[in-house]
Amino acid sequence: MTQRMMNTVGFHADAEHGHGHGQFNPYISSNGNSNGNGHLQEPNGHLNGSSGVTLTLTNGTTNGNGVLKPVSRPSHDRRKSTPMMPTFMVSAPGKVIVFGEHAVVHGKAAIAAAISLRSYLLVTTLSKSRRTVTLRFPDIDLNHTWNIDSLPWDTFSHPSKKKYYYDLVTTLDPELVAAIQPFLANISTDKSPDLRKVHQNSAGSFLYMFLSLGSQSFPGCQYTLRSTIPIGAGLGSSATIAVCMSAALLLQLRTLSGPHPDQPADEARLQIERINRWAFVYEMFIHGNPSGVDNTVATQGKAVEFQRTDYNKPPTVRPLWDFPELPLLLVDTKTPKSTAFEVAKVAKLREKHPKLVGAILDSVHKVTKSSADMIEQLDFDTNSEESLKELGELMTINHGLLVSLGVSHPRLERVRELVDHEGIGWTKLTGAGGGGCSITLLRPGVSREKLDRLEQRLDEEGYEKFETTLGGDGVGVLWPAVLKNGMDEDHEGGMEIDLDKFLSAQGNEGVEKLVGVHGGVGEREGWKFWRVES
Ligand SMILES: Nc1ncnc2c1ncn2[C@@H]1O[C@H](COP(=O)(O)OP(=O)(O)OP(=O)(O)O)[C@@H](O)[C@H]1O
Ligand SMILES: C[C@@](O)(CCO)CC(=O)[O-]
C-alpha cells in the first residue's frame, strides 16, 4: 500500500470559501486592537480576558445564517443579549512520528506528520435555562453531565490562579487539580476500574481546561466526540481531543479570529498558537509529561520538526512544507499501550543510567536532524532506491535506539521481522511504543507477490494495516454544523449535522461520510482551516 502526501502549498482554493452556510468571521471588531503581542486589548487598555463576560470587543451576533457579525455594545447588557451559538464542529488530525519519539520529551528534535484519520467534536449550546455541561464520548463509552453552577469557579478565578486564553501554561497547578477531584468521584461508577480511570482522566482534562478558560456565565452545552483514530495506538488520539476541545472552548469564548479566507498567515499563526497552548494543558492532564509534539502537529497539520528545549517557553516548530510523499505502510499491532506509562519508563531508565540514556537520546537527536537534512535536499527522490535506502537506514537506527530504551514490544518486533524477512523495507515503531503502531518505509520496486504475502501474514496474526495520507490539514472548523456531504441535503444543498445523526453514523466510514473534512475527493466545502503556510 502506498501513502500519498497531500499537496501542502496552495491546496485550498480560497475563493471557494466563505460561501454557503456560514462563514466564521473574525471577532476582532471595529473597537478592538491588537497590542502587537497579538493580545486583544479592550478600549480601556486592559487585556481582554478569557471569560464569557469579557467580550467587549469580541462579542458577535448571527445574521440568521449562522454568520457571526462583530458588534460593539456596552458590557453590562452583553450577556443578556448574546444569542445562542449555532451548533458547530471542530476536527483535528492524528499523527505519525517519523523520527524522535521519546527523545523529544527530553528536549531533542522530532519529525511528525499529520495523517488523514481525524477526531470530530460536535458542540451543541443548550437553551439558557439548562445549566449543565455534558461530555459525550461514545468511542470510550463515556457520558457525564455536571451542573455548571456547582463547579469550583471560585478556586479557578482567584486572582492568584486565574489564567487567560493567551497565557502559556506549562505546569498543572496541584491545588486546581485537587479542586477538580470531587467532580470526578461519581463518574462511571458502574464501569470497570480501568475504564473508569480513563473516563476520570478525560473528564479531569476537560474540567481543568473548562474551568481555566471559562466562567460561571458559560452557557450550558454538550460536547460530543467521535474519532476515526485507533485509541492508544501511537497515532496521537489523545492530542486530537485536546486540540478539538481547546479550539471549541476558544471559539465559544470568541477569542479566536477566523478561520476565514484571506486571513493573513501571521494572524492565522497566532490563532493556531493559542489553540495549541491550551491543547498542551489538556495533554498534560492525560499524559503527565508530554513534549507537545502531538498537539502541535494536530493543530498545525502538515509536517513539522519540533523541539522543546525549555519547558517554560514555547517549542521551536519548523514546518516542513516540502515533506516528501513517502511510501509508508502503517501497521497497528492491536496491542494497546499507555503513553504516560512508556514515557515514565524512559524517564526512570534515564534516572538510573543518566550517561548511557543521555547518549542514546543524543543519538536519536542526530538521527532526526540527519533525516531532516536529507529530505530537504533537492536531490532527495522518493522514487529512487538510493534516497529511500538512506532514509530507511535512519529509521532502522532510530528503531534500534528505541528498543534499547525499552519501549518496543514483541508484536512490534514481529512486524519488523516479517518485513525484514521479505526485504520489503525499513521499519520503526511510531509514537510511544509498548504496542501501538509501526511504520515501514517501502523499498521501491518490491514485487506485488511479496507485499501480498506480508499483508496476508499480518492479517493472519491479527494486525491491522491503515491507509492514510501524510501531511494533511490541522485543526478545522465547521461553523455552523451544516455540510454538503452528498447525503440527505436541504434545499440549499447542505445537511445540518445534529446530535442524532452524528451519534448514529456507522463506524469510521459512517463518520467520514457524514462529517469528514475530505469527502473522498479533496476538501469539502464548509470546513475551514487556519492557513499558516508562508
Ligand atoms: N475516541 C476517543 N474518545 C474519547 N477519548 C479518547 C479517544 N481517543 C483517545 N482518547 C483519550 O486518549 C487516551 C489515549 O491516549 P494515549 O496517549 O495513551 O494514546 P494515543 O494518543 O493514541 O497515542 P500516542 O500518544 O502514543 O500518540 C485515552 O485513554 C482517552 O483518554
Ligand atoms: C512518546 C512521545 O514522544 C510521543 C507520543 O506520540 C511522547 C511525547 O512526545 O509527548
Coordinates of C-alpha atoms and ligand atoms in Angstrom, one line a residue:
M1 CA 0.0 0.0 0.0
T2 CA 1.4 3.4 -0.8
Q3 CA 0.6 6.6 1.1
R4 CA 0.4 9.8 -0.7
M5 CA 1.4 13.0 0.8
M6 CA -1.1 15.8 0.1
N7 CA 0.0 18.8 -1.7
T8 CA 0.7 21.3 1.0
V9 CA 1.0 24.5 -0.9
G10 CA -2.0 26.2 -2.4
F11 CA -4.0 23.2 -1.5
H12 CA -7.2 25.2 -0.9
A13 CA -8.8 27.5 -3.4
D14 CA -9.7 30.3 -1.0
A15 CA -12.1 31.8 -3.4
E16 CA -14.3 28.8 -2.8
H17 CA -14.6 29.6 0.9
G18 CA -16.9 32.0 2.6
H19 CA -19.9 30.8 0.6
G20 CA -22.7 28.6 1.6
H21 CA -24.0 28.2 5.1
G22 CA -22.0 30.4 7.3
Q23 CA -18.6 31.9 7.2
F24 CA -16.9 32.2 10.5
N25 CA -15.9 35.8 10.7
P26 CA -13.0 37.3 12.8
Y27 CA -14.1 38.7 16.0
I28 CA -11.6 41.5 16.1
S29 CA -14.2 44.1 15.8
S30 CA -14.0 47.7 15.0
N31 CA -13.3 48.7 18.6
G32 CA -10.7 46.0 19.1
N33 CA -6.9 46.4 18.8
S34 CA -4.1 44.1 18.9
N35 CA -1.3 45.2 21.3
G36 CA 1.4 44.0 19.0
N37 CA 1.8 40.8 21.0
G38 CA -1.3 39.6 19.4
H39 CA -3.3 40.1 22.6
L40 CA -6.6 41.8 22.2
Q41 CA -7.0 45.0 24.1
E42 CA -10.2 46.5 25.4
P43 CA -10.7 50.2 24.8
N44 CA -9.6 50.9 28.3
G45 CA -6.3 49.3 27.6
H46 CA -6.9 46.2 29.6
L47 CA -6.2 42.8 28.1
N48 CA -9.3 41.0 27.1
G49 CA -9.7 38.1 29.5
S50 CA -10.9 34.6 28.7
S51 CA -14.2 34.5 30.5
G52 CA -17.5 34.9 28.8
V53 CA -18.1 38.3 30.4
T54 CA -15.1 40.0 28.8
L55 CA -16.4 40.2 25.3
T56 CA -16.4 43.9 24.9
L57 CA -14.6 43.8 21.6
T58 CA -15.3 40.3 20.6
N59 CA -19.0 39.9 21.0
G60 CA -20.9 38.8 18.0
T61 CA -24.3 38.2 16.7
T62 CA -25.5 35.9 14.0
N63 CA -27.3 37.0 10.9
G64 CA -29.7 34.2 11.0
N65 CA -27.5 32.2 8.7
G66 CA -25.1 31.5 11.5
V67 CA -22.7 34.1 10.2
L68 CA -21.2 36.0 13.1
K69 CA -21.0 39.7 12.9
P70 CA -18.9 41.7 15.3
V71 CA -20.8 44.3 17.2
S72 CA -19.8 46.7 19.9
R73 CA -22.1 47.0 22.9
P74 CA -21.7 48.3 26.5
S75 CA -20.5 45.4 28.6
H76 CA -23.4 45.5 31.2
D77 CA -26.1 44.2 28.8
R78 CA -23.8 41.9 26.8
R79 CA -24.6 38.5 28.4
K80 CA -28.3 39.1 28.2
S81 CA -28.2 39.8 24.5
T82 CA -25.7 37.2 23.4
P83 CA -27.6 34.9 21.1
M84 CA -27.4 31.2 21.3
M85 CA -24.5 29.9 19.2
P86 CA -25.2 27.6 16.3
T87 CA -24.2 24.0 16.7
F88 CA -20.7 23.8 15.3
M89 CA -18.0 21.2 14.8
V90 CA -14.2 21.1 15.1
S91 CA -11.8 18.5 13.9
A92 CA -8.2 17.6 14.3
P93 CA -5.9 15.1 12.7
G94 CA -3.9 12.2 14.2
K95 CA -0.2 12.0 13.5
V96 CA 2.8 9.7 12.9
I97 CA 6.1 10.5 14.5
V98 CA 8.6 9.7 11.7
F99 CA 11.7 10.3 13.9
G100 CA 12.4 11.2 17.5
E101 CA 9.7 10.0 19.8
H102 CA 10.6 9.8 23.5
A103 CA 13.8 11.8 22.8
V104 CA 11.6 14.7 22.1
V105 CA 10.3 14.6 25.7
H106 CA 13.9 15.2 26.8
G107 CA 14.4 18.3 24.7
K108 CA 15.6 16.6 21.5
A109 CA 14.2 17.1 18.0
A110 CA 11.4 15.1 16.4
I111 CA 9.7 15.0 13.0
A112 CA 6.0 14.3 12.9
A113 CA 3.3 14.5 10.2
A114 CA -0.5 14.8 10.3
I115 CA -2.5 11.8 9.0
S116 CA -5.9 11.7 7.4
L117 CA -7.5 9.9 10.3
R118 CA -9.3 12.5 12.5
S119 CA -11.4 13.3 15.5
Y120 CA -14.6 15.3 15.2
L121 CA -16.2 17.2 18.1
L122 CA -19.8 18.5 17.9
V123 CA -20.6 21.4 20.1
T124 CA -24.2 22.0 21.0
T125 CA -25.2 25.0 23.0
L126 CA -28.2 24.5 25.3
S127 CA -31.1 26.9 25.9
K128 CA -30.3 29.5 28.6
S129 CA -32.3 27.7 31.3
R130 CA -30.2 24.5 31.1
R131 CA -27.2 25.0 33.2
T132 CA -25.4 21.8 32.5
V133 CA -22.3 20.7 30.7
T134 CA -22.0 17.2 29.2
L135 CA -19.2 15.2 27.8
R136 CA -20.3 12.5 25.5
F137 CA -17.5 10.3 24.2
P138 CA -19.2 7.2 22.8
D139 CA -16.0 5.7 21.5
I140 CA -14.9 5.1 25.1
D141 CA -18.5 4.8 26.5
L142 CA -18.3 8.0 28.5
N143 CA -21.3 10.1 29.1
H144 CA -21.2 12.5 32.0
T145 CA -23.0 15.7 33.0
W146 CA -22.1 18.4 35.5
N147 CA -24.2 21.3 36.8
I148 CA -22.2 24.3 35.7
D149 CA -23.1 26.3 38.8
S150 CA -21.8 23.7 41.1
L151 CA -18.3 23.6 39.7
P152 CA -15.4 25.2 41.6
W153 CA -15.3 28.5 39.7
D154 CA -14.1 30.5 42.8
T155 CA -10.9 28.5 43.1
F156 CA -10.1 28.8 39.4
S157 CA -10.9 32.5 39.2
H158 CA -9.0 33.5 42.3
P159 CA -6.5 36.3 41.2
S160 CA -3.6 34.1 42.2
K161 CA -4.8 31.3 39.9
K162 CA -6.7 32.9 37.1
K163 CA -5.4 32.1 33.6
Y164 CA -6.3 33.8 30.4
Y165 CA -6.8 32.5 26.9
Y166 CA -3.4 33.9 25.7
D167 CA -1.4 32.6 28.7
L168 CA 1.3 30.0 28.3
V169 CA 0.6 27.3 30.9
T170 CA 3.4 24.8 31.3
T171 CA 2.5 23.1 34.5
L172 CA -0.7 22.0 36.2
D173 CA -1.5 23.7 39.4
P174 CA -1.8 20.9 42.1
E175 CA -4.4 23.0 44.0
L176 CA -6.6 23.3 40.9
V177 CA -6.1 19.6 40.1
A178 CA -7.3 18.9 43.7
A179 CA -10.3 21.2 43.4
I180 CA -11.5 19.1 40.4
Q181 CA -11.2 15.7 42.2
P182 CA -14.7 15.8 43.9
F183 CA -16.2 16.3 40.5
L184 CA -14.6 13.1 39.1
A185 CA -15.6 10.9 42.1
N186 CA -19.0 9.8 40.7
I187 CA -18.0 9.3 37.1
S188 CA -18.8 5.9 35.6
T189 CA -19.2 4.1 38.9
D190 CA -20.7 1.2 37.1
K191 CA -17.7 0.6 34.8
S192 CA -14.5 -1.5 35.3
P193 CA -11.8 0.2 37.4
D194 CA -9.5 0.6 34.3
L195 CA -12.2 2.2 32.1
R196 CA -13.3 4.4 35.0
K197 CA -9.8 5.7 35.3
V198 CA -9.7 6.5 31.6
H199 CA -13.0 8.3 32.0
Q200 CA -11.9 10.3 35.0
N201 CA -8.7 11.3 33.2
S202 CA -10.7 12.5 30.2
A203 CA -13.1 14.3 32.4
G204 CA -10.4 15.8 34.5
S205 CA -8.6 17.2 31.5
F206 CA -11.8 18.7 30.2
L207 CA -12.7 20.3 33.6
Y208 CA -9.3 21.8 34.1
M209 CA -9.5 23.5 30.7
F210 CA -13.1 24.4 31.0
L211 CA -12.7 26.0 34.4
S212 CA -9.4 27.7 33.5
L213 CA -10.8 29.3 30.3
G214 CA -14.5 29.7 31.1
S215 CA -16.5 31.5 33.8
Q216 CA -19.7 30.7 35.6
S217 CA -21.6 32.6 33.0
F218 CA -20.7 30.0 30.4
P219 CA -23.7 28.7 28.5
G220 CA -24.9 25.1 29.1
C221 CA -23.5 22.9 26.4
Q222 CA -22.8 19.4 25.2
Y223 CA -19.5 18.2 23.7
T224 CA -19.9 15.0 21.6
L225 CA -16.8 13.4 20.2
R226 CA -16.2 10.7 17.6
S227 CA -12.9 9.7 16.2
T228 CA -11.6 7.6 13.4
I229 CA -8.2 7.2 15.1
P230 CA -7.5 4.0 17.0
I231 CA -7.1 4.8 20.7
G232 CA -3.7 4.3 22.3
A233 CA -2.1 3.1 19.1
G234 CA 0.6 5.8 18.9
L235 CA -1.3 7.9 16.4
G236 CA -1.9 10.8 18.8
S237 CA -5.6 10.1 19.5
S238 CA -5.5 12.0 22.8
A239 CA -3.8 15.1 21.3
T240 CA -6.7 15.3 18.7
I241 CA -9.2 15.5 21.5
A242 CA -7.1 18.1 23.3
V243 CA -6.9 20.2 20.2
C244 CA -10.7 19.9 19.4
M245 CA -11.6 20.8 23.0
S246 CA -9.2 23.8 23.0
A247 CA -10.4 25.1 19.7
A248 CA -14.1 24.6 20.7
L249 CA -13.7 26.5 24.0
L250 CA -11.7 29.3 22.5
L251 CA -14.3 29.6 19.7
Q252 CA -17.2 29.6 22.3
L253 CA -15.3 32.3 24.2
R254 CA -15.0 34.3 20.9
T255 CA -11.3 34.7 21.4
L256 CA -10.2 33.4 18.0
S257 CA -10.3 35.2 14.7
G258 CA -11.2 33.1 11.7
P259 CA -10.6 30.8 10.2
H260 CA -11.6 32.8 7.2
P261 CA -10.5 33.3 3.6
D262 CA -7.7 35.8 3.0
Q263 CA -6.7 35.7 6.7
P264 CA -3.1 36.8 6.8
A265 CA -0.7 34.0 7.7
D266 CA 0.6 35.8 10.8
E267 CA -2.8 36.2 12.2
A268 CA -3.6 32.5 11.5
R269 CA -0.4 31.5 13.2
L270 CA -1.4 33.4 16.3
Q271 CA -4.8 31.5 16.5
I272 CA -3.0 28.2 15.9
E273 CA -0.6 29.1 18.7
R274 CA -3.4 29.8 21.2
I275 CA -5.2 26.6 20.4
N276 CA -2.0 24.7 20.7
R277 CA -1.2 26.2 24.1
W278 CA -4.4 25.1 25.7
A279 CA -4.3 21.7 24.0
F280 CA -1.0 21.2 25.7
V281 CA -2.7 21.8 29.1
Y282 CA -5.2 19.0 28.2
E283 CA -2.4 16.7 27.2
M284 CA -0.5 17.4 30.5
F285 CA -3.5 16.2 32.4
I286 CA -3.8 13.0 30.3
H287 CA 0.0 12.2 29.9
G288 CA 1.8 13.8 32.8
N289 CA 4.8 14.9 30.8
P290 CA 4.0 15.4 27.1
S291 CA 6.5 17.1 24.8
G292 CA 3.8 18.9 22.9
V293 CA 4.7 17.4 19.6
D294 CA 1.4 15.5 19.2
N295 CA -0.8 18.5 19.9
T296 CA 1.4 20.8 17.8
V297 CA 1.0 18.7 14.6
A298 CA -2.6 18.0 15.4
T299 CA -3.2 21.8 15.5
Q300 CA -1.0 22.9 12.7
G301 CA -1.2 19.9 10.4
K302 CA 1.3 19.2 7.6
A303 CA 4.7 18.0 8.8
V304 CA 6.9 19.7 11.4
E305 CA 10.3 19.5 13.0
F306 CA 9.6 20.1 16.7
Q307 CA 11.9 20.7 19.6
R308 CA 11.2 22.0 23.2
T309 CA 14.5 22.7 25.0
D310 CA 12.9 24.8 27.7
Y311 CA 9.5 23.8 29.0
N312 CA 8.9 27.3 30.2
K313 CA 9.0 28.6 26.7
P314 CA 7.0 27.7 23.6
P315 CA 8.7 25.0 21.5
T316 CA 10.5 25.6 18.2
V317 CA 8.3 24.4 15.4
R318 CA 9.7 24.3 11.9
P319 CA 7.2 23.4 9.3
L320 CA 8.5 21.0 6.6
W321 CA 6.5 22.3 3.7
D322 CA 8.1 20.0 1.2
F323 CA 7.8 16.9 3.2
P324 CA 8.1 14.1 0.6
E325 CA 5.4 11.6 -0.5
L326 CA 6.9 8.7 1.4
P327 CA 5.6 5.2 0.6
L328 CA 4.7 4.2 4.1
L329 CA 2.9 1.1 5.5
L330 CA 1.2 1.8 8.8
V331 CA 0.5 -1.3 10.9
D332 CA -1.4 -1.4 14.2
T333 CA -0.3 -4.2 16.5
K334 CA -3.7 -4.0 18.1
T335 CA -1.9 -4.1 21.4
P336 CA -3.0 -1.0 23.4
K337 CA -0.5 0.9 25.4
S338 CA -0.4 3.9 27.6
T339 CA 1.8 6.8 26.5
A340 CA 2.1 8.0 30.1
F341 CA 3.4 4.6 31.2
E342 CA 6.0 4.4 28.4
V343 CA 7.2 8.0 28.9
A344 CA 7.6 7.4 32.6
K345 CA 9.5 4.2 31.9
V346 CA 12.1 6.1 29.8
A347 CA 12.4 8.8 32.5
K348 CA 13.1 6.1 35.1
L349 CA 15.7 4.5 32.9
R350 CA 17.4 7.8 32.4
E351 CA 17.4 8.5 36.1
K352 CA 19.1 5.1 36.7
H353 CA 21.6 5.4 33.8
P354 CA 21.9 9.1 33.1
K355 CA 25.0 8.9 30.9
L356 CA 24.0 5.9 28.9
V357 CA 20.5 7.0 28.3
G358 CA 21.7 10.5 27.6
A359 CA 23.9 9.2 24.9
I360 CA 21.0 7.2 23.3
L361 CA 18.8 10.3 23.4
D362 CA 21.6 12.4 21.8
S363 CA 21.9 9.7 19.1
V364 CA 18.2 9.9 18.4
H365 CA 18.6 13.6 18.0
K366 CA 21.3 13.2 15.5
V367 CA 19.3 10.7 13.5
T368 CA 16.3 13.1 13.4
K369 CA 18.5 16.1 12.3
S370 CA 20.2 14.0 9.6
S371 CA 16.9 12.8 8.3
A372 CA 15.5 16.4 8.2
D373 CA 18.6 17.5 6.2
M374 CA 18.3 14.5 3.9
I375 CA 14.6 15.0 3.0
E376 CA 15.1 18.7 2.4
Q377 CA 17.9 18.1 -0.1
L378 CA 16.9 18.9 -3.6
D379 CA 18.2 15.5 -4.9
F380 CA 16.0 13.5 -2.4
D381 CA 13.8 11.5 -4.6
T382 CA 11.0 9.2 -3.3
N383 CA 11.3 7.1 -6.5
S384 CA 15.0 6.5 -6.0
E385 CA 16.1 3.3 -4.2
E386 CA 19.2 5.1 -3.0
S387 CA 17.3 8.0 -1.4
L388 CA 14.8 5.7 0.3
K389 CA 17.5 3.4 1.5
E390 CA 19.4 6.2 3.2
L391 CA 16.3 7.4 4.9
G392 CA 15.3 3.8 5.7
E393 CA 18.6 3.1 7.4
L394 CA 18.0 6.1 9.7
M395 CA 14.6 4.6 10.5
T396 CA 16.2 1.3 11.4
I397 CA 18.8 3.1 13.6
N398 CA 16.0 5.1 15.3
H399 CA 14.1 1.9 16.0
G400 CA 17.1 0.2 17.4
L401 CA 17.7 3.1 19.8
L402 CA 14.0 2.9 20.9
V403 CA 14.4 -0.8 21.5
S404 CA 17.4 0.0 23.8
L405 CA 15.2 2.4 25.7
G406 CA 12.8 -0.5 26.3
V407 CA 9.8 0.8 24.5
S408 CA 9.3 -1.8 21.8
H409 CA 7.1 -4.8 22.1
P410 CA 7.3 -8.4 20.8
R411 CA 4.3 -7.6 18.4
L412 CA 6.3 -4.6 17.0
E413 CA 9.4 -6.7 16.6
R414 CA 7.3 -9.3 14.8
V415 CA 6.3 -6.7 12.1
R416 CA 9.9 -5.7 11.7
E417 CA 10.9 -9.4 11.4
L418 CA 8.3 -10.1 8.7
V419 CA 9.2 -7.0 6.7
D420 CA 13.0 -7.7 7.0
H421 CA 12.4 -11.3 6.1
E422 CA 10.8 -10.3 2.8
G423 CA 13.3 -7.5 2.3
I424 CA 10.3 -5.1 1.8
G425 CA 11.6 -2.0 3.6
W426 CA 12.7 -0.4 6.8
T427 CA 10.5 -0.5 10.0
K428 CA 10.3 1.5 13.2
L429 CA 7.7 1.9 15.9
T430 CA 5.9 5.2 15.9
G431 CA 4.6 7.1 18.9
A432 CA 5.0 5.8 22.4
G433 CA 5.7 2.2 21.6
G434 CA 4.9 -0.6 24.1
G435 CA 2.4 -1.8 21.4
G436 CA 0.6 0.6 19.2
C437 CA 1.7 1.2 15.6
S438 CA 4.8 0.7 13.4
I439 CA 5.7 2.4 10.1
T440 CA 7.5 0.8 7.3
L441 CA 9.2 2.7 4.5
L442 CA 8.6 0.6 1.5
R443 CA 11.5 -0.2 -0.8
P444 CA 10.7 0.8 -4.4
G445 CA 10.0 -1.9 -6.8
V446 CA 9.1 -4.6 -4.3
S447 CA 7.0 -7.3 -6.1
R448 CA 3.2 -7.4 -5.5
E449 CA 3.7 -11.0 -4.6
K450 CA 5.9 -10.1 -1.6
L451 CA 3.6 -7.4 -0.5
D452 CA 0.6 -9.7 -0.7
R453 CA 2.4 -12.3 1.3
L454 CA 3.3 -9.8 4.0
E455 CA -0.3 -8.5 4.2
Q456 CA -1.7 -12.0 4.5
R457 CA 0.7 -12.8 7.3
L458 CA -0.1 -9.6 9.1
D459 CA -3.8 -10.3 8.7
E460 CA -3.5 -13.9 10.0
E461 CA -1.6 -12.7 13.0
G462 CA -4.2 -10.1 14.0
Y463 CA -2.5 -6.9 12.8
E464 CA -4.4 -4.1 11.1
K465 CA -3.0 -2.1 8.3
F466 CA -4.0 1.5 7.8
E467 CA -4.3 3.5 4.6
T468 CA -3.6 7.2 5.3
T469 CA -2.1 10.1 3.6
L470 CA 0.5 12.2 5.4
G471 CA 0.7 16.0 5.7
G472 CA -3.0 16.9 5.7
D473 CA -4.8 19.9 7.3
G474 CA -4.6 20.7 11.0
V475 CA -7.5 21.9 13.1
G476 CA -10.6 22.7 11.2
V477 CA -13.9 24.4 11.9
L478 CA -17.4 23.7 10.5
W479 CA -19.5 26.7 11.6
P480 CA -22.4 26.1 11.7
A481 CA -22.5 22.3 11.5
V482 CA -24.0 22.2 8.0
L483 CA -22.2 20.3 5.3
K484 CA -22.6 19.3 1.7
N485 CA -22.0 15.6 2.1
G486 CA -23.9 14.1 -0.8
M487 CA -26.5 12.7 1.7
D488 CA -29.9 14.0 2.6
E489 CA -29.3 17.6 1.8
D490 CA -31.7 20.5 2.3
H491 CA -32.9 22.9 -0.4
E492 CA -29.7 24.9 0.0
G493 CA -27.6 21.8 -0.7
G494 CA -26.4 21.3 2.8
M495 CA -27.2 18.9 5.6
E496 CA -27.5 20.0 9.2
I497 CA -25.4 17.7 11.4
D498 CA -27.4 17.2 14.5
L499 CA -26.5 15.1 17.5
D500 CA -28.6 12.1 16.5
K501 CA -27.1 11.9 13.0
F502 CA -23.6 12.2 14.5
L503 CA -24.2 9.6 17.1
S504 CA -25.8 7.1 14.7
A505 CA -23.2 7.3 11.9
Q506 CA -21.9 3.7 11.5
G507 CA -18.2 3.2 12.2
N508 CA -15.3 5.2 10.8
E509 CA -16.8 5.1 7.3
G510 CA -20.1 6.5 8.5
V511 CA -18.4 9.3 10.4
E512 CA -16.2 10.2 7.4
K513 CA -19.2 10.1 5.1
L514 CA -21.3 12.3 7.4
V515 CA -18.8 14.9 8.5
G516 CA -15.4 14.1 7.1
V517 CA -13.2 17.0 6.1
H518 CA -12.4 15.2 2.9
G519 CA -15.4 13.6 1.2
G520 CA -13.1 11.2 -0.6
V521 CA -12.3 13.7 -3.3
G522 CA -10.4 16.7 -1.8
E523 CA -11.6 19.1 0.8
R524 CA -15.3 19.6 1.5
E525 CA -17.0 22.9 1.2
G526 CA -17.9 24.1 4.7
W527 CA -14.8 23.0 6.6
K528 CA -12.3 25.9 7.2
F529 CA -8.7 25.9 8.3
W530 CA -6.3 28.4 9.6
R531 CA -3.7 28.9 6.8
V532 CA -0.2 29.2 8.1
E533 CA 1.8 28.1 5.1
S534 CA 4.0 31.1 4.3
Ligands
LIG1 N1 -12.1 8.5 20.5 C1 -11.8 8.9 21.7 N2 -12.8 9.2 22.6 C2 -12.5 9.7 23.8 N3 -11.3 9.7 24.4 C3 -10.3 9.3 23.6 C4 -10.5 8.9 22.3 N4 -9.3 8.6 21.7 C5 -8.3 8.8 22.7 N5 -8.9 9.2 23.8 C6 -8.2 9.6 25.1 O1 -6.8 9.5 24.9 C7 -6.3 8.4 25.7 C8 -5.2 7.7 24.9 O2 -4.1 8.4 24.8 P1 -2.6 7.8 24.6 O3 -1.7 9.0 24.6 O4 -2.4 6.7 25.6 O5 -2.7 7.2 23.2 P2 -2.5 7.9 21.8 O6 -2.7 9.4 22.0 O7 -3.4 7.2 20.9 O8 -1.0 7.5 21.4 P3 0.4 8.4 21.3 O9 0.3 9.4 22.5 O10 1.5 7.4 21.5 O11 0.4 9.0 20.0 C9 -7.5 7.6 26.1 O12 -7.2 6.9 27.3 C10 -8.6 8.6 26.2 O13 -8.5 9.3 27.4
LIG2 C1 6.4 9.2 23.3 C2 6.1 10.6 22.8 O1 7.4 11.2 22.4 C3 5.3 10.7 21.6 C4 3.9 10.1 21.7 O2 3.2 10.2 20.5 C5 5.5 11.4 23.9 C6 5.5 12.9 23.7 O3 6.2 13.4 22.9 O4 4.8 13.5 24.5

